Coordinates of C-alpha atoms in Angstrom, one line a residue:
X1 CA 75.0 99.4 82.6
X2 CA 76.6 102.9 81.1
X3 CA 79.6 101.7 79.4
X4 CA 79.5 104.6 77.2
X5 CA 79.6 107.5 80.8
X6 CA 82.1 105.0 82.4
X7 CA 84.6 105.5 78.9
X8 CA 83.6 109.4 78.5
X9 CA 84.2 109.9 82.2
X10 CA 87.1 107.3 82.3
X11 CA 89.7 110.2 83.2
X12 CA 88.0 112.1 85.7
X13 CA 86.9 108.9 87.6
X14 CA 90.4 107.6 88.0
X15 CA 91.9 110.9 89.5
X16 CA 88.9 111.4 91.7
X17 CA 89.2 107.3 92.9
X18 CA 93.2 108.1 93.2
X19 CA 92.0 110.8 95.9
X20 CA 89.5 108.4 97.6
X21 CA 91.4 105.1 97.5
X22 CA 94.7 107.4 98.8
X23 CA 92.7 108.2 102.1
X24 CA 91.3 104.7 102.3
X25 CA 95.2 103.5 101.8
X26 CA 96.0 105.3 104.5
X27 CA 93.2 104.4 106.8
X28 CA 94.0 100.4 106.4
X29 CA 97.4 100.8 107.6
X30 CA 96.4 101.0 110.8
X31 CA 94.2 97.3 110.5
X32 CA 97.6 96.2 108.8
X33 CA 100.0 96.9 111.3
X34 CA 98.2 95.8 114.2
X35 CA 97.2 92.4 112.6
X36 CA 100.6 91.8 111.6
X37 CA 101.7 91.7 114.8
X38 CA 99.1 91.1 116.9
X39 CA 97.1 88.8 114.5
X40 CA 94.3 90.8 115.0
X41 CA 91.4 93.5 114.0
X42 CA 91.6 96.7 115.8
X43 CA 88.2 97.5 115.2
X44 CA 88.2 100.6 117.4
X45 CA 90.2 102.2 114.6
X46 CA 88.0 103.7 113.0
X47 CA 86.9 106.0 115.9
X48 CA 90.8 107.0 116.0
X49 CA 90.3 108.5 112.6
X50 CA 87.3 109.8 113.7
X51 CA 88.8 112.0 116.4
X52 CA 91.2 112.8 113.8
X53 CA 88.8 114.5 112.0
X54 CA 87.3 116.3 114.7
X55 CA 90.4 117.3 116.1
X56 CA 91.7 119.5 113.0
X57 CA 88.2 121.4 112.9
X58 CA 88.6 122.3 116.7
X59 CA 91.9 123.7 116.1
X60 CA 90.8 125.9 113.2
X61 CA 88.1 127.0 115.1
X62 CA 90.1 128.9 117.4
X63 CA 91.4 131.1 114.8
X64 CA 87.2 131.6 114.2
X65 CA 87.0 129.5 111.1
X66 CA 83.9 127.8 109.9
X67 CA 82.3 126.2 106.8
X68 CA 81.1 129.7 106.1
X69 CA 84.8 131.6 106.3
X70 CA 86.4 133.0 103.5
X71 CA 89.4 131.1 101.7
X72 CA 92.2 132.4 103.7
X73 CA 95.8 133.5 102.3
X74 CA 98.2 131.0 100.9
X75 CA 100.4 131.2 103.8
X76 CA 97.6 131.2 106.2
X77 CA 96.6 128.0 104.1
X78 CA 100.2 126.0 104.7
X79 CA 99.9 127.5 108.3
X80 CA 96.6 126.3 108.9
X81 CA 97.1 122.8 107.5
X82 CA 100.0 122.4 109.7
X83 CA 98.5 123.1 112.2
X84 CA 95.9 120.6 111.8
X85 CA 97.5 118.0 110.4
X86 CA 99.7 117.9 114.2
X87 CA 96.1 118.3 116.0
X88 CA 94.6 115.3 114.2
X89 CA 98.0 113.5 114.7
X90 CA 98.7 113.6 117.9
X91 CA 94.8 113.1 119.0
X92 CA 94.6 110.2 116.6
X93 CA 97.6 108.8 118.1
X94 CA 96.8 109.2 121.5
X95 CA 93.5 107.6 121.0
X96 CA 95.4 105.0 119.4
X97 CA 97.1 104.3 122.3
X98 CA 94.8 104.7 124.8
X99 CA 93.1 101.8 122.8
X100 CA 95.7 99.7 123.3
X101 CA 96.2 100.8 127.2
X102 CA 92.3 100.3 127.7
X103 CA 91.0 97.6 125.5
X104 CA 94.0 95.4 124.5
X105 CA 96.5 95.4 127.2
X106 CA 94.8 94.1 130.1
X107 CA 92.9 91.2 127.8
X108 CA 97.0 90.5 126.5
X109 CA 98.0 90.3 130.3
X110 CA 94.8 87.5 130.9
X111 CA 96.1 85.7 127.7
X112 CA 92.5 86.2 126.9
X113 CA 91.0 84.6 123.3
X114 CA 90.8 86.6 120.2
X115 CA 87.1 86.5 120.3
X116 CA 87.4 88.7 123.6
X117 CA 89.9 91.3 121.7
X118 CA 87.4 91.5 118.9
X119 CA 84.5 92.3 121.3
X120 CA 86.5 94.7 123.6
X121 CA 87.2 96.6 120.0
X122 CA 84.0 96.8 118.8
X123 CA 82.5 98.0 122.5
X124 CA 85.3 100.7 122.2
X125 CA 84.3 101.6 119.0
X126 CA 80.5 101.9 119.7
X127 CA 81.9 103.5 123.1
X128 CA 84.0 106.2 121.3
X129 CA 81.6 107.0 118.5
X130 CA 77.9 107.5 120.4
X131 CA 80.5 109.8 123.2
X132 CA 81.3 111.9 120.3
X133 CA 77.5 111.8 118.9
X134 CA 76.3 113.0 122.6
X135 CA 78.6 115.3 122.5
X136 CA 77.9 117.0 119.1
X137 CA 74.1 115.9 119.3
X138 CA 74.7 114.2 116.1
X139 CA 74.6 117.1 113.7
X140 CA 77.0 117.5 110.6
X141 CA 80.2 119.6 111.2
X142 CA 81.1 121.7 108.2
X143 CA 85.2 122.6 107.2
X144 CA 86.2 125.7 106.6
X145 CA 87.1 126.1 102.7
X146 CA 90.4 126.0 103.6
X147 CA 91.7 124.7 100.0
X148 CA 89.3 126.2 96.9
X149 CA 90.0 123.0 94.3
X150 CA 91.3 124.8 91.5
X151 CA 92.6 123.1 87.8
X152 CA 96.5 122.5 87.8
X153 CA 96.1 120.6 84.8
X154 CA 94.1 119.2 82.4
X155 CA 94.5 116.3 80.3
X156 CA 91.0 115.8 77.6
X157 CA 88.3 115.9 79.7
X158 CA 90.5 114.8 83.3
X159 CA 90.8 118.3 85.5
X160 CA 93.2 117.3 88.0
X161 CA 92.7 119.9 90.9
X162 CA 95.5 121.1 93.8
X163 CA 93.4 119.2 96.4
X164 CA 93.7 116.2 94.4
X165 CA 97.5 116.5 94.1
X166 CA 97.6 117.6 97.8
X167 CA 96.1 114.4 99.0
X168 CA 97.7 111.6 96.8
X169 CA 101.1 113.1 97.0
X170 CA 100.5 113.4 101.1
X171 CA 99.3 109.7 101.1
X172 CA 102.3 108.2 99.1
X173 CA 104.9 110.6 101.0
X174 CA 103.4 109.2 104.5
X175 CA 103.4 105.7 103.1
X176 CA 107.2 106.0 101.8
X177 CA 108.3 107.4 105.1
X178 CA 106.3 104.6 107.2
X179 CA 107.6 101.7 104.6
X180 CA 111.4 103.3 105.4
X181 CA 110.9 103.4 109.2
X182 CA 109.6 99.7 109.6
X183 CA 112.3 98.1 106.9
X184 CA 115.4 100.5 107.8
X185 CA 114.9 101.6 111.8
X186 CA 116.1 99.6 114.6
X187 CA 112.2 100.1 116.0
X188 CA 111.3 98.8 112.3
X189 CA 112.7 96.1 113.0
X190 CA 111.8 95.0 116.6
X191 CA 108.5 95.5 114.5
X192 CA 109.1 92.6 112.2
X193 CA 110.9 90.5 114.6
X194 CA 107.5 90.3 116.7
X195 CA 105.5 90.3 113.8
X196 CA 107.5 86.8 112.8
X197 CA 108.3 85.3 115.8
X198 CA 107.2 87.4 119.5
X199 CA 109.1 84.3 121.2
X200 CA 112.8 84.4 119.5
X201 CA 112.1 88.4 119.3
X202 CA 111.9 88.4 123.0
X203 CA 114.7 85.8 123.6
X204 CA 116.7 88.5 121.4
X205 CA 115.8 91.5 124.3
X206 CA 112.8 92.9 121.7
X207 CA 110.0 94.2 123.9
X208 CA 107.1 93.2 122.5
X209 CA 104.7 95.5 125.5
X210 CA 106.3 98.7 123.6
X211 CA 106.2 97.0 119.9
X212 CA 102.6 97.0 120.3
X213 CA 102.3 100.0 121.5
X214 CA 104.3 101.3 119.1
X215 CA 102.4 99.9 116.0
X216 CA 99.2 101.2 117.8
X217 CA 100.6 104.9 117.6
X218 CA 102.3 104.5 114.4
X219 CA 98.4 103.4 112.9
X220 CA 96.9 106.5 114.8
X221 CA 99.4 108.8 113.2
X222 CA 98.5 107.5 110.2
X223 CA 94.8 107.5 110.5
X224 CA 95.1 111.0 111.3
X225 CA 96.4 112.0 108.2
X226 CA 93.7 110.3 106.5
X227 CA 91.2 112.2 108.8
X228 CA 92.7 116.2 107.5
X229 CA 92.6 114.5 103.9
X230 CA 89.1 113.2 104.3
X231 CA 87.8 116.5 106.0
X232 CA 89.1 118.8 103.0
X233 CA 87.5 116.3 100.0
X234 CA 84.6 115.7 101.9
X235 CA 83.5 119.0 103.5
X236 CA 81.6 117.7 106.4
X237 CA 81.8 115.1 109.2
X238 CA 80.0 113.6 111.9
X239 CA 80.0 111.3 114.6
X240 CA 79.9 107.8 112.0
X241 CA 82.3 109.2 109.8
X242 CA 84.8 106.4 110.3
X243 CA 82.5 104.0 110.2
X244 CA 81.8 103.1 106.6
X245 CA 85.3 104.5 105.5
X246 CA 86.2 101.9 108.3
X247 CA 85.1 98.9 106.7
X248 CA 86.2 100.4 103.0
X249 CA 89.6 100.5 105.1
X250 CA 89.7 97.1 106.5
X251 CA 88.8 95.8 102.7
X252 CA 91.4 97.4 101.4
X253 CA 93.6 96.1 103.6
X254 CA 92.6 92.6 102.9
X255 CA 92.2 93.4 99.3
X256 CA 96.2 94.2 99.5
X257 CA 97.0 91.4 102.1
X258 CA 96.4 91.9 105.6
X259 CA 99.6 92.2 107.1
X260 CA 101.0 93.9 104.5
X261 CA 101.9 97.6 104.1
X262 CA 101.9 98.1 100.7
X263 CA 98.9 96.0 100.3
X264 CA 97.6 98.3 101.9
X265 CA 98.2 100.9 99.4
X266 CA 97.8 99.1 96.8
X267 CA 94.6 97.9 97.9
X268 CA 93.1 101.3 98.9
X269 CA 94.2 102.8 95.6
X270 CA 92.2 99.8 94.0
X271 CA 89.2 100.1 95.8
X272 CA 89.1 104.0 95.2
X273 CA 89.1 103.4 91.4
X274 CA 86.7 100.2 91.6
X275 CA 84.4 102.3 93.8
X276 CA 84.3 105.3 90.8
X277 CA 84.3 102.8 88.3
X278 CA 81.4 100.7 89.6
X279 CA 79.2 103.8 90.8
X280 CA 79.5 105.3 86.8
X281 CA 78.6 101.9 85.2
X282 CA 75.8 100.6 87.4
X283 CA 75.2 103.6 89.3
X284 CA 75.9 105.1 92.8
X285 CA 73.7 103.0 94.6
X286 CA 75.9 100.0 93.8
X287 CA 79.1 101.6 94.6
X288 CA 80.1 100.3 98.1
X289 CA 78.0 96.9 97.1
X290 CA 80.9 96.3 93.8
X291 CA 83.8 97.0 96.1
X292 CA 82.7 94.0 98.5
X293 CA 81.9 91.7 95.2
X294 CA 85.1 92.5 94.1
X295 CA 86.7 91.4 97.5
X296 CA 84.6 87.8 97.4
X297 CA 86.3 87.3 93.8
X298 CA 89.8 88.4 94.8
X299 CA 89.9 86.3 97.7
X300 CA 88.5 82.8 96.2
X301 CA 91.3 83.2 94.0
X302 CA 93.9 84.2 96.2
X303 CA 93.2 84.0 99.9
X304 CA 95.9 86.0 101.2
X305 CA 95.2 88.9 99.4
X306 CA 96.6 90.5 96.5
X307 CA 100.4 90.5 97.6
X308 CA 99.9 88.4 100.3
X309 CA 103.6 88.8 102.6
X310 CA 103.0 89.3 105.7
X311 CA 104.6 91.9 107.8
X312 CA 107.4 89.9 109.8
X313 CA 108.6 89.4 105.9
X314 CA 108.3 92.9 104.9
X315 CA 111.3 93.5 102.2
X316 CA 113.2 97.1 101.8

């Protein structure tokens, strides 16, 4: 075990596993918010990041920009980010929904068992991701350069880059607007009322058809965030991106307490920082392996997670 790297590098492993676990954090909300009201795992989400990802490359591709272009402009940059972040949200959420429509809907209608959700999810998942392999006959897609990390600041040996800044602020702005819109909106609301009690929500005239749906869409939108963040700290993706980053995701999100938004983020920010952490002391081999161990101990000694309040109790 390096204890000595893991205290020399302690500062640059905690902004780089702020980065990480702020993409993760945003990933899991999606597994939250459709547990909490549905009381199950959308497993298909991590192909609605996926598309995400892919989404925003295709739409800087028509302005001819590749893992070989030049760093363009700064105003080309804000332009170009835009840009992208709309492609991979609206793609991401219409995937999201079209999950829901497909996979979940009809099986709701049936009054079908949760085993048969949890196999229709994963079929769509498989379904999704081996399409989008076919399709890009599995080979690595680079991203343009659009963002060259550069140092903002530096505190000891801890080099805090723009990219770094760019993606944790993004992640905690998108989380504080989502955590406002479910605890302060009249659709917030409806939200929790299902997520309590679908009965009494729909003796109250809450409809709990375009809840769901709603919860389905809000996850996509969120997941593709996560995919423009992941695509500019990363560099590359393929087909299986969201696979792994999936089930880091859906950890987090019981890490934090499924059901729970800002479980969610606080469980993605922990994971990020265990995962640095755990790769600098026993080596990068064992990095996803300590996140999991981690998970086991957390949840023998509290089984609902770290926070544990579920969503119908979600507090302003």
């Amino acid at each position: 075990m390096n204890f000595s790297g893991l205290i020399q590098d302690f500062g640059p492993l905690t902004i780089t596993g702020l980065a990480q676990g702020a993409i993760i954090a945003l990933f899991a909300l999606g597994y939250t918010l459709v547990y909490g009201v549905l009381r199950l795992i959308n497993f298909a989400h991590s192909e609605v990041f996926l598309l995400g990802s892919y989404a925003c490359l295709i739409v800087w591709g028509f302005f001819g920009l590749d893992q070989n272009s030049a760093t363009p402009s700064t105003l080309s940059v804000i332009g170009l980010l835009l840009l992208g972040l709309v492609a991979a949200i609206v793609i991401s959420g219409i995937t999201a929904l079209g999950v829901e429509l497909v996979a979940y809907r009809p099986l709701r209608k049936r009054n079908a068992p949760p085993l048969a959700f949890l196999i229709t999810a994963i079929g769509a998942s498989l379904f999704i991701s081996e399409t989008v392999g076919v399709m890009t006959q599995r080979n690595i897609k680079g991203v343009p350069p659009l963002i060259q990390p550069r140092d903002v600041f530096v505190i000891g040996n801890m080099h805090v880059t723009n990219l770094q800044i760019l993606i944790i602020v993004l992640a905690l702005m998108s989380m504080f607007l989502l955590d406002r819109f479910i605890n302060r909106s009249r659709l917030g609301r409806g939200i929790r009322a299902v997520a309590q009690n679908p009965d009494s929500a729909a003796l109250m005239g809450v409809n709990k058809g375009r809840v769901i749906s709603l919860v389905f869409l809000l996850g996509g939108l969120m997941a593709g965030i996560a995919a423009v963040m992941y695509d500019l700290k990363i560099g590359v993706t393929r087909f299986d991106a969201g696979f792994l980053l999936g089930i880091e995701a859906f950890t987090a999100a019981v890490l934090g307490g499924i059901g729970n938004l800002r479980g969610a983020l606080l469980g993605g920010l922990l994971l990020g920082l265990l995962q640095n952490y755990a790769a600098s002391l026993f080596g990068t081999e064992w990095l996803h392996a300590a996140s999991f161990v981690l998970l086991v101990l957390i949840l023998l000694v509290r089984p609902t997670g770290l926070l544990g309040e579920s969503l119908g109790r979600a507090r302003a």
